[in-house]
């Protein structure tokens, strides 16, 4: 069977995980519809302490528009009843109305020009007073906070929706960007996916509310000093959800509310929590078997071995080249017998005309096209290519059928969804730089056309639907349902709202192998966590050398060896521990240079192996934090504001200033404080130890020396290359036994 967007929601929404709080103020109405002139606004109570708002000019939506939120949410007073487009009250936009759901109130108040009254959202405090969280931004004589425009002759419109904010509001989430920032205040973020850039309009505010801009279109997010603005380039309805916690600083409740709306992460397979070995690239079957033999001989545990791109004969074959991989089933079985490791293979969405699948896919309409020109969306290795259309259910079925025949049935059951960004191949520069063969593509990349719409109207759906293609295929092949524990998984370079509901890791893309890039990944991972993506990882060591740095990526240089060890030891404390990248060396072609634990010199090999071993020792703890994430959306990588904003005023102040303290430190689960070393030639490192409520005098213990420290201070600890600065709360024995809470 295939899963549509609607059926994915239905399959996942089987059980409510949290009963309403005692005395919960249930909504007395299904919602209200406000109409004024050409515009209609529909407001509904949604989940616990939340509202869903949809708005449109002139023509009403069909009710079948693309949505990334569950209706009904996984938890909420709806009791399993979908809201749909229902409402109880209808009125013109020139009167006041209010609706309460739990501790949140929405009210129409304040004239907002020709569009009628503006919406304002309040939290009801325990003493009965109200606190304004945000309202539609409409200062005197300003542009309407709900603004529409038409860029073509059809019914699709562009829109800009504006909401009030304050200069000191802090914004957490928004997907991942390479900007070193945890607090996104002051940022303008384009809603276009490309390599290393996965913008996603889901965020939490330190005021105590969460927000989902539930739109599949391209656009922008702007977080200014007085106005937060969200734009859509092409739409038939504007759709967003806002939820509240009972008080500021309760981010766990916000995550529970947001994940009840957008999806809860499943439990990953136990084997995936170990060490994942990859490089660019293992080029044939013999090399992979020899690699497995080396892991066995050296007695180094490995959980998965990955075959990267260009392992096929042509783009779009979605199968290993038989000239290089003559017996895939035998290879995967041999790897399993030698190491007990699973295997993963890379696939790209692109199809060239020499592929065995091209003519069939063309004939059936399974390839994305363009609104003008020949339909070509990009090029690779001197060939024009077109991407398969992930928004087409039949195209997803074709892709999975090919993967199942060529990989899954032969023992390779995990899939790397590379170049999954949509539009083109997802590079931030035109035409993948194929200047030797092809000079340019003579039309704009947003001109891409899918079964579900244009790149402008549904471009953000593409990576999500690509993850969905693998998810629905794996679930069918393993006879499991959405939301249940995963037997297999995928790895994606991109994602969108609710990607956490899939058995799919998201990684930070093709990063450069320098210290500054390592530092940027910390904030990127924390933003991913705040967006709801618990299944996050990266390329240990960076993906590619920086051409401006002579030693970058070269495994034979002491400078890069130090960077690699620091990067790899940090991955021990990520949701998934993974190495990958193209390496340089002094003896071989760059595509075949080594990237194994023993590749970085005799002095460094024991250090690398010790962290791989520690990862397996921490497996009970890691499994339990994944369980917490599955049950309630409780974040695995926890920025310091999550746990310490209310107990330590410095944390909030530093986050607002984007201090290194809050962009470079985090909790891994509730009990491990991790601070990666992000500079060379370090022998000691300064760490801020947060002040926690109710802690004893010296709650923090340094992992490597067992020395204890009080919270609320910065300490300098020894940090030779063997040691990542790591502190823990409570006895180490409890952590090793998987006891997450002390």
XYZ file of C-alpha atoms in Angstrom:
742
model
C 0.000 0.000 0.000
C 1.014 3.643 -0.485
C 0.621 6.383 2.096
C -0.918 9.675 1.046
C -0.380 12.792 3.146
C -3.795 12.211 4.707
C -3.242 8.512 5.402
C 0.139 9.211 6.995
C -1.685 11.397 9.468
C -4.353 8.774 10.113
C -1.861 5.957 10.634
C 0.183 7.926 13.129
C -2.708 9.343 15.124
C -3.706 6.097 16.775
C -3.275 6.864 20.459
C -3.389 9.902 22.670
C -0.318 10.006 24.868
C -1.344 12.629 27.383
C -4.649 13.266 29.108
C -5.714 16.894 29.527
C -4.661 18.566 32.729
C -7.198 18.567 35.543
C -9.552 21.485 35.049
C -8.478 21.963 31.422
C -10.584 24.666 29.793
C -12.028 22.833 26.816
C -13.158 24.975 23.890
C -16.914 25.459 23.729
C -16.832 26.082 19.988
C -15.361 24.386 16.927
C -14.169 27.779 15.755
C -15.245 30.962 14.051
C -15.198 32.278 10.499
C -14.571 35.976 10.002
C -15.417 37.447 6.616
C -14.834 40.986 5.478
C -14.894 42.095 1.873
C -12.948 39.651 -0.283
C -11.180 37.899 2.620
C -12.176 34.993 4.863
C -10.352 33.947 8.050
C -11.106 30.615 9.766
C -9.895 30.141 13.371
C -10.194 26.797 15.173
C -9.062 25.457 18.556
C -6.339 22.946 17.761
C -4.734 20.427 20.085
C -4.031 21.450 23.663
C -3.549 25.194 24.169
C -3.469 26.008 20.482
C -5.253 27.465 17.469
C -5.131 26.827 13.767
C -5.733 29.774 11.445
C -6.479 29.614 7.727
C -7.113 32.615 5.524
C -7.848 33.201 1.865
C -9.054 35.932 -0.500
C -11.974 35.449 -2.884
C -12.127 31.748 -3.840
C -12.385 29.345 -0.871
C -9.847 26.522 -0.587
C -10.851 23.012 -1.546
C -10.052 21.547 1.877
C -7.557 19.190 0.228
C -4.559 21.519 0.242
C -1.176 20.109 1.248
C -0.731 20.161 5.017
C 2.048 18.962 7.299
C 0.006 18.992 10.521
C -2.196 16.260 11.925
C -5.930 16.827 12.043
C -6.731 15.921 14.730
C -3.421 16.331 16.575
C -1.972 13.329 18.398
C -3.043 14.922 21.684
C -5.865 17.338 22.312
C -9.471 17.906 23.318
C -10.651 16.887 19.839
C -10.849 13.269 21.106
C -10.036 11.876 17.681
C -12.396 14.130 15.746
C -10.876 15.966 12.805
C -11.646 19.681 12.653
C -11.589 19.895 8.879
C -13.017 23.265 7.861
C -15.689 23.283 10.586
C -16.796 26.249 12.686
C -19.773 27.280 14.838
C -19.771 31.043 14.521
C -19.695 33.223 11.411
C -19.571 37.014 11.381
C -18.328 39.986 9.438
C -14.895 41.290 10.229
C -16.179 44.432 11.904
C -17.035 42.931 15.281
C -15.157 41.367 18.174
C -15.047 37.676 18.957
C -12.983 35.532 21.282
C -12.334 31.835 21.773
C -10.454 30.008 24.525
C -8.662 26.663 24.348
C -6.887 25.587 27.527
C -4.626 28.396 28.671
C -4.774 30.244 25.362
C -7.246 32.838 24.089
C -7.609 34.248 20.583
C -9.487 37.506 20.220
C -10.388 39.736 17.309
C -9.517 43.219 18.423
C -8.196 46.444 16.996
C -9.140 47.664 13.547
C -6.684 46.382 10.933
C -7.821 48.304 7.880
C -9.922 46.926 5.006
C -9.206 43.330 6.103
C -11.263 43.704 9.272
C -10.192 43.137 12.859
C -6.797 41.669 13.653
C -6.196 38.495 15.640
C -4.455 38.592 19.005
C -3.237 35.556 20.976
C -3.003 35.577 24.779
C -1.912 33.194 27.518
C -4.197 32.947 30.526
C -1.998 32.991 33.617
C -2.688 30.970 36.768
C -4.064 34.091 38.494
C -6.536 34.699 35.664
C -4.702 37.601 34.064
C -3.764 37.562 30.382
C -0.375 37.998 28.698
C -0.181 38.970 25.038
C 1.960 36.446 23.165
C 1.634 37.996 19.714
C -0.942 39.681 17.529
C -1.231 40.537 13.892
C 1.107 43.477 13.398
C -0.873 46.533 12.348
C 0.470 49.850 13.611
C -1.366 53.007 12.601
C -1.497 53.618 8.831
C 0.498 50.466 8.103
C 0.061 47.811 5.460
C -2.516 45.180 6.353
C -1.022 42.339 8.474
C -2.723 39.876 6.115
C -1.582 41.092 2.719
C -2.319 39.389 -0.620
C -1.123 39.976 -4.168
C -1.506 38.211 -7.489
C 1.471 37.533 -9.748
C -0.357 35.718 -12.531
C -3.766 35.099 -14.124
C -4.690 32.061 -11.996
C -6.237 31.777 -8.553
C -2.894 31.338 -6.762
C -1.822 34.369 -4.777
C 1.230 35.554 -2.880
C 0.799 36.611 0.750
C 2.634 38.329 3.583
C 1.459 37.778 7.166
C 2.938 39.928 9.920
C 2.938 39.404 13.696
C 4.066 41.616 16.538
C 7.275 40.948 18.398
C 9.587 42.791 20.784
C 13.300 43.493 20.450
C 14.185 41.062 23.243
C 12.086 38.133 21.999
C 14.179 35.054 21.262
C 13.380 32.698 18.380
C 14.564 29.073 18.438
C 14.281 26.545 15.617
C 13.611 27.464 11.929
C 15.370 24.369 10.558
C 19.125 24.494 9.974
C 21.391 27.168 8.558
C 25.161 27.578 8.685
C 25.018 30.806 10.696
C 26.438 29.946 14.172
C 23.160 31.184 15.701
C 20.791 29.546 18.156
C 18.595 32.637 18.546
C 17.306 33.608 15.078
C 16.176 37.077 16.104
C 17.218 39.584 13.439
C 17.495 36.978 10.688
C 15.810 36.832 7.282
C 15.673 33.237 6.074
C 14.681 32.239 2.550
C 12.368 29.243 2.400
C 14.328 27.506 -0.358
C 16.236 24.302 0.349
C 19.776 23.768 -0.861
C 22.881 21.947 0.283
C 23.539 22.702 4.031
C 20.454 24.991 4.207
C 17.154 23.432 5.370
C 14.904 26.339 6.374
C 11.718 25.192 8.097
C 9.094 27.572 9.556
C 8.690 25.952 12.978
C 9.939 27.856 16.008
C 9.615 28.349 19.748
C 9.600 31.758 21.407
C 10.982 32.507 24.853
C 7.627 34.203 25.495
C 6.161 30.722 25.792
C 4.573 29.996 22.437
C 5.354 27.839 19.412
C 4.512 28.541 15.781
C 4.128 26.475 12.595
C 3.797 28.176 9.194
C 2.036 25.210 7.577
C 2.816 26.038 3.955
C 4.463 23.932 1.184
C 5.498 26.963 -0.855
C 8.712 28.894 -1.114
C 8.853 32.224 0.694
C 10.687 33.892 3.583
C 10.823 34.197 7.358
C 11.785 37.606 8.762
C 12.378 38.117 12.482
C 12.653 41.862 12.982
C 12.713 43.967 16.160
C 8.984 44.751 16.048
C 7.563 42.456 13.362
C 7.864 38.779 12.462
C 6.809 38.313 8.845
C 6.088 35.126 6.899
C 5.603 35.120 3.158
C 4.357 32.608 0.633
C 5.186 32.986 -3.046
C 2.176 31.016 -4.323
C -0.798 29.632 -2.396
C -4.544 28.990 -2.417
C -4.825 29.278 1.382
C -2.588 30.573 4.181
C -2.348 28.121 7.080
C -0.571 28.422 10.436
C -0.791 27.011 13.971
C 0.163 28.657 17.262
C 0.415 26.870 20.623
C 1.298 27.997 24.142
C 2.900 26.625 27.275
C 1.625 27.487 30.736
C 4.580 29.782 31.363
C 7.727 31.087 29.683
C 10.664 28.703 29.856
C 8.577 25.524 29.635
C 10.056 24.395 26.336
C 9.336 20.720 26.940
C 5.616 21.487 26.915
C 6.032 23.506 23.724
C 7.836 20.573 22.112
C 5.084 18.236 23.247
C 2.444 20.522 21.755
C 4.348 21.061 18.511
C 5.183 17.376 18.036
C 1.545 16.436 18.693
C 0.740 18.639 15.701
C 3.657 17.844 13.362
C 4.666 14.311 14.394
C 6.547 12.224 16.932
C 9.801 10.492 16.098
C 9.713 6.678 15.999
C 12.174 4.468 17.896
C 15.268 3.752 15.754
C 16.636 0.213 15.450
C 19.117 -0.623 18.216
C 21.938 -1.310 15.777
C 21.699 2.242 14.329
C 22.798 3.790 17.628
C 26.345 2.523 17.118
C 29.048 3.689 14.710
C 28.284 4.369 11.014
C 31.236 4.097 8.605
C 31.250 5.996 5.315
C 33.506 7.859 2.908
C 33.449 9.277 -0.613
C 33.559 6.555 -1.774
C 33.900 2.734 -1.636
C 34.138 1.951 -5.303
C 33.499 -1.781 -5.666
C 32.439 -4.954 -3.933
C 35.963 -6.133 -3.154
C 36.810 -2.897 -1.347
C 33.738 -3.182 0.883
C 34.455 -6.819 1.801
C 38.075 -5.962 2.597
C 36.851 -3.089 4.759
C 34.609 -5.432 6.759
C 37.515 -7.829 7.203
C 39.653 -5.011 8.607
C 36.973 -4.042 11.143
C 36.738 -7.677 12.196
C 40.508 -8.120 12.453
C 40.930 -4.952 14.515
C 37.893 -5.824 16.665
C 36.363 -2.395 16.159
C 32.544 -2.377 16.360
C 30.669 -0.970 13.372
C 26.904 -0.781 12.906
C 26.569 0.246 9.277
C 28.776 0.506 6.190
C 27.672 2.948 3.506
C 28.091 2.891 -0.284
C 28.012 6.451 -1.578
C 27.112 7.969 -4.944
C 28.352 7.137 -8.472
C 28.145 3.457 -7.580
C 25.625 3.091 -10.408
C 26.135 2.955 -14.165
C 23.859 5.928 -14.921
C 21.944 8.519 -12.943
C 18.473 7.138 -12.258
C 19.298 3.424 -12.527
C 18.816 3.122 -8.751
C 20.952 0.024 -8.645
C 24.632 -0.811 -8.251
C 26.717 -1.116 -11.410
C 27.051 -4.910 -11.927
C 30.523 -4.449 -13.407
C 31.734 -3.241 -10.000
C 29.242 -4.972 -7.723
C 28.709 -8.420 -9.286
C 26.902 -10.073 -6.349
C 25.191 -7.615 -4.021
C 23.453 -10.293 -1.954
C 26.698 -12.136 -1.287
C 28.462 -8.895 -0.352
C 25.805 -7.797 2.138
C 25.717 -11.271 3.685
C 29.513 -11.346 3.996
C 29.569 -7.926 5.662
C 26.896 -9.102 8.098
C 28.810 -12.289 8.956
C 32.093 -10.437 9.468
C 30.895 -7.403 11.452
C 27.157 -7.799 12.130
C 26.813 -4.453 10.340
C 23.933 -3.375 8.137
C 24.519 -1.649 4.811
C 23.237 1.579 3.293
C 23.330 2.745 -0.329
C 23.044 6.233 -1.770
C 20.433 7.308 -4.292
C 19.991 10.574 -6.124
C 16.633 11.793 -7.455
C 18.102 12.624 -10.859
C 17.528 10.613 -14.032
C 19.584 10.999 -17.207
C 18.409 9.901 -20.619
C 20.886 6.993 -20.688
C 19.310 5.420 -17.605
C 17.385 2.182 -18.028
C 14.443 3.915 -16.309
C 14.324 7.166 -18.291
C 11.958 6.283 -21.139
C 9.520 4.443 -18.870
C 9.427 7.302 -16.379
C 9.052 9.888 -19.130
C 6.147 7.989 -20.652
C 4.338 7.710 -17.313
C 4.905 11.291 -16.233
C 7.124 10.395 -13.262
C 9.772 13.068 -13.917
C 9.533 16.676 -12.817
C 9.308 19.113 -15.698
C 9.611 22.853 -16.187
C 6.985 25.446 -17.059
C 9.129 26.464 -20.021
C 12.072 25.019 -21.871
C 12.843 21.309 -22.441
C 12.072 20.075 -18.927
C 15.697 19.733 -17.852
C 16.224 20.715 -14.215
C 20.007 20.358 -13.836
C 23.075 18.524 -15.091
C 25.643 16.129 -13.728
C 28.873 14.722 -15.194
C 28.154 16.214 -18.578
C 24.577 14.983 -18.881
C 21.379 16.942 -18.553
C 19.101 15.375 -15.951
C 15.542 15.573 -14.674
C 14.556 14.741 -11.107
C 11.911 12.169 -10.379
C 8.712 13.746 -9.058
C 8.440 12.850 -5.370
C 5.093 14.666 -5.141
C 3.577 12.022 -7.461
C 2.519 8.891 -5.494
C 2.980 6.704 -8.563
C 6.519 8.032 -9.058
C 7.321 7.271 -5.421
C 6.002 3.744 -5.937
C 8.157 3.319 -9.060
C 11.246 4.527 -7.197
C 10.665 2.168 -4.292
C 9.934 -0.789 -6.564
C 13.272 -0.250 -8.271
C 15.142 0.139 -4.978
C 13.507 -2.945 -3.524
C 14.489 -5.082 -6.505
C 18.055 -3.800 -6.761
C 18.926 -3.280 -3.081
C 16.412 -4.300 -0.420
C 15.837 -7.823 -1.704
C 19.608 -8.285 -1.878
C 20.298 -7.302 1.723
C 20.902 -3.532 1.500
C 17.893 -2.211 3.379
C 18.851 1.343 4.322
C 18.913 4.274 1.934
C 20.780 7.545 1.688
C 18.473 10.179 0.175
C 21.133 12.512 -1.189
C 20.504 15.666 -3.254
C 16.946 15.616 -1.868
C 16.435 19.374 -1.762
C 14.062 19.782 -4.704
C 13.946 22.155 -7.657
C 17.393 21.233 -8.933
C 20.039 19.022 -7.386
C 20.048 21.443 -4.483
C 23.393 23.141 -4.884
C 23.582 26.821 -4.063
C 25.171 27.570 -7.406
C 23.800 27.088 -10.898
C 24.234 23.882 -12.852
C 26.526 22.115 -10.361
C 29.505 23.868 -11.929
C 29.583 21.640 -15.011
C 31.433 24.286 -16.973
C 33.603 21.793 -18.890
C 30.658 20.255 -20.705
C 27.608 22.449 -20.141
C 27.909 26.188 -19.765
C 24.518 27.070 -18.294
C 20.863 26.208 -17.956
C 18.925 29.030 -19.673
C 15.989 29.319 -17.282
C 15.365 29.912 -13.618
C 15.457 26.878 -11.330
C 12.164 27.813 -9.576
C 10.505 27.168 -12.941
C 10.253 23.463 -11.995
C 6.840 21.826 -12.331
C 5.617 18.877 -10.231
C 2.433 16.803 -10.156
C 1.402 18.737 -7.015
C 2.209 22.195 -8.393
C 5.128 24.461 -9.163
C 8.373 24.928 -7.271
C 6.954 28.214 -6.012
C 3.730 26.675 -4.718
C 4.896 23.264 -3.406
C 8.693 23.312 -3.545
C 9.042 22.715 0.193
C 7.032 19.505 -0.145
C 9.661 17.865 -2.362
C 12.234 16.756 0.276
C 9.469 15.717 2.690
C 7.768 13.612 0.014
C 11.129 12.099 -0.946
C 11.581 10.942 2.646
C 8.012 9.682 2.475
C 8.851 7.575 -0.604
C 11.452 5.600 1.326
C 9.340 5.475 4.481
C 6.277 4.037 2.794
C 8.425 1.548 0.917
C 10.279 0.351 4.015
C 7.078 0.156 6.044
C 5.403 -1.953 3.368
C 8.439 -4.206 2.967
C 8.756 -4.794 6.719
C 4.984 -4.965 7.409
C 5.182 -2.221 10.021
C 3.084 0.883 10.577
C 4.021 4.528 10.841
C 5.032 5.456 14.371
C 6.089 1.937 15.383
C 9.783 1.097 15.926
C 11.888 1.175 12.772
C 13.593 -1.909 11.341
C 15.453 0.137 8.709
C 16.121 3.809 8.100
C 17.084 6.494 5.638
C 19.495 9.430 5.696
C 18.357 12.654 4.053
C 20.145 15.864 3.165
C 16.907 17.775 3.503
C 13.537 17.783 5.206
C 10.633 19.930 6.295
C 7.838 20.313 8.834
C 7.308 16.993 10.620
C 10.194 15.123 8.993
C 10.810 13.638 12.427
C 7.825 11.307 11.961
C 9.825 9.248 9.439
C 12.536 6.642 10.140
C 14.924 9.160 8.620
C 18.058 10.925 9.811
C 18.734 14.469 8.608
C 22.331 15.574 8.296
C 23.860 19.008 7.909
C 25.021 18.610 4.312
C 28.335 18.948 2.504
C 30.349 20.991 4.979
C 33.985 22.052 4.693
C 36.755 20.475 6.742
C 37.880 23.466 8.817
C 37.528 24.497 12.461
C 35.040 27.294 11.825
C 32.683 24.858 10.088
C 32.923 22.451 13.014
C 31.882 25.285 15.319
C 28.911 26.191 13.103
C 27.538 22.649 13.264
C 26.842 22.892 16.998
C 24.337 25.715 16.593
C 22.932 24.013 13.490
C 22.234 20.824 15.438
C 20.588 22.752 18.268
C 18.347 24.573 15.790
C 17.404 21.220 14.245
C 16.445 19.957 17.698
C 14.282 23.015 18.397
C 12.561 22.475 15.041
C 11.595 18.987 16.209
C 14.196 16.947 14.304
C 15.640 14.589 16.890
C 17.205 12.316 14.257
C 20.086 14.670 13.376
C 23.689 13.948 12.444
C 26.603 15.254 10.351
C 29.768 14.290 8.494
C 32.479 13.827 11.128
C 35.557 15.603 9.793
C 33.572 17.704 7.325
C 32.591 16.573 3.858
C 35.150 18.278 1.643
C 38.491 20.094 1.877
C 38.509 23.865 1.904
C 40.673 24.824 -1.104
C 41.971 27.895 0.731
C 43.405 25.811 3.597
C 46.351 23.611 2.483
C 45.903 20.905 5.127
C 42.106 20.771 5.045
C 40.817 17.220 4.615
C 44.295 15.723 4.202
C 44.540 12.649 6.415
C 48.345 12.714 6.295
C 48.677 16.148 7.910
C 48.813 16.625 11.694
C 46.539 19.685 11.445
C 43.677 17.794 9.866
C 44.192 14.730 12.033
C 43.615 16.889 15.102
C 40.468 18.409 13.601
C 39.136 14.989 12.663
C 39.662 13.549 16.146
C 37.874 16.502 17.751
C 35.000 16.235 15.278
C 34.671 12.459 15.612
C 34.708 12.500 19.425
C 31.863 15.016 19.369
C 29.684 12.658 17.260
C 29.680 10.249 20.213
C 27.163 12.648 21.761
C 24.905 13.197 18.762
C 21.727 11.245 18.033
C 23.695 9.268 15.415
C 27.465 8.741 15.269
C 28.621 8.946 11.683
C 31.739 9.699 9.658
C 31.825 10.645 6.000
C 33.678 12.812 3.509
C 36.033 13.121 0.612
C 39.592 13.029 1.904
C 42.902 14.155 0.497
C 46.133 12.271 1.130
C 49.728 12.226 -0.045
C 49.617 8.874 -1.821
C 46.268 8.334 -3.584
C 43.559 9.899 -5.710
C 41.227 12.039 -3.590
C 38.232 9.782 -4.267
C 39.941 6.758 -2.751
C 41.785 8.275 0.215
C 40.949 6.490 3.447
C 38.518 7.599 6.154
C 38.539 4.692 8.581
C 39.277 4.763 12.327
C 42.865 3.614 11.666
C 43.487 6.220 8.917
C 44.625 9.082 11.136
C 47.931 7.850 12.521
C 49.006 5.388 15.194
C 48.673 7.964 17.966
C 45.102 8.880 17.062
C 43.683 5.443 16.312
C 43.295 4.449 19.995
C 41.524 7.747 20.701
C 39.062 7.257 17.852
C 38.418 3.638 18.810
C 37.870 4.611 22.450
C 35.032 6.966 21.466
C 33.464 4.339 19.236
C 33.576 1.968 22.211
C 32.119 4.628 24.522
C 29.250 5.091 22.108
C 28.290 1.432 22.497
C 28.660 1.653 26.276
C 26.206 4.570 26.273
C 23.641 2.615 24.227
C 21.164 2.110 27.141
C 21.177 5.842 27.870
C 20.835 6.774 24.188
C 17.961 4.342 23.711
C 16.123 5.916 26.624
C 16.513 9.501 25.362
C 15.162 8.345 22.002
C 12.248 6.794 23.876
C 11.550 10.126 25.578
C 11.664 11.859 22.202
C 9.211 9.313 20.797
C 6.763 9.548 23.689
C 6.537 13.305 24.140
C 8.805 15.097 21.683
C 11.355 15.710 24.466
C 14.502 16.896 22.703
C 17.646 14.728 22.599
C 20.117 17.562 21.934
C 19.004 20.154 24.464
C 20.184 23.775 24.134
C 20.981 25.226 27.546
C 17.872 27.426 27.554
C 15.740 24.238 27.546
C 16.707 23.195 31.062
C 18.291 26.221 32.706
C 16.629 29.408 31.482
C 14.394 29.685 34.545
C 17.036 28.635 37.074
C 20.008 30.530 35.639
C 19.333 34.082 34.394
C 22.682 34.176 32.609
C 21.535 31.502 30.165
C 18.664 33.625 28.867
C 20.847 36.717 28.636
C 23.599 34.878 26.771
C 21.175 33.320 24.301
C 19.788 36.736 23.506
C 23.331 37.907 22.784
C 24.118 34.719 20.817
C 26.934 34.000 23.219
C 29.300 31.131 22.503
C 28.174 29.669 25.796
C 24.729 28.885 24.426
C 25.734 28.152 20.833
C 28.579 25.759 21.693
C 27.244 23.837 24.714
C 24.211 21.606 25.141
C 22.773 18.753 27.151
C 22.724 15.323 25.509
C 19.629 14.005 27.205
C 19.031 15.230 30.764
C 22.358 14.210 32.295
C 25.312 14.880 29.960
C 26.700 18.374 29.331
C 28.696 18.425 26.084
C 31.076 21.169 24.932
C 32.970 20.304 21.722
C 36.465 21.688 21.297
C 36.342 23.869 18.185
C 39.872 25.321 18.079
C 43.279 23.741 17.349
C 46.176 23.118 19.729
C 44.005 23.077 22.826
C 45.043 21.497 26.120
C 42.336 23.051 28.324
C 38.846 24.404 27.716
C 36.485 26.750 29.539
C 32.962 25.512 30.203
C 30.021 27.261 31.804
C 28.222 25.015 34.290
C 24.574 26.088 34.542
C 22.844 26.654 37.834
C 19.980 24.177 38.234
C 17.021 24.346 40.598
C 17.318 22.140 43.656
C 20.836 20.896 42.923
C 23.281 20.026 45.648
C 26.367 22.193 46.196
C 28.491 20.492 43.503
C 26.182 18.748 41.042
C 28.529 18.643 38.035
C 31.179 15.930 37.650
C 33.926 16.136 35.024
C 33.829 12.850 33.129
C 37.586 12.369 32.839
C 38.766 13.285 36.345
C 35.670 12.735 38.533
C 36.197 16.185 40.014
C 32.941 17.869 41.060
C 31.920 21.490 40.554
C 29.156 23.845 41.611
C 26.817 25.298 39.019
C 26.618 28.959 38.064
C 30.290 29.355 37.193
C 32.766 29.035 34.340
C 35.464 26.447 34.944
C 38.582 25.608 32.971
C 39.257 21.894 32.681
C 42.034 19.840 31.078
C 41.107 18.968 27.489
C 43.956 17.200 25.717
C 43.107 15.771 22.317
C 42.013 12.544 24.031
C 39.222 14.274 25.979
C 36.127 16.180 24.907
C 34.911 18.435 27.756
C 32.076 16.339 29.195
C 30.229 16.748 32.492
C 27.500 14.619 33.978
C 24.754 14.916 36.577
C 24.395 12.062 39.058
C 26.347 8.794 39.219
C 27.997 7.631 36.020
C 26.795 4.099 36.732
C 23.181 5.259 36.395
C 23.917 6.845 33.018
C 25.602 3.694 31.739
C 22.586 1.705 32.926
C 20.252 3.932 30.917
C 18.704 5.835 33.799
C 17.877 9.122 32.155
C 16.417 10.913 35.169
C 18.166 10.826 38.520
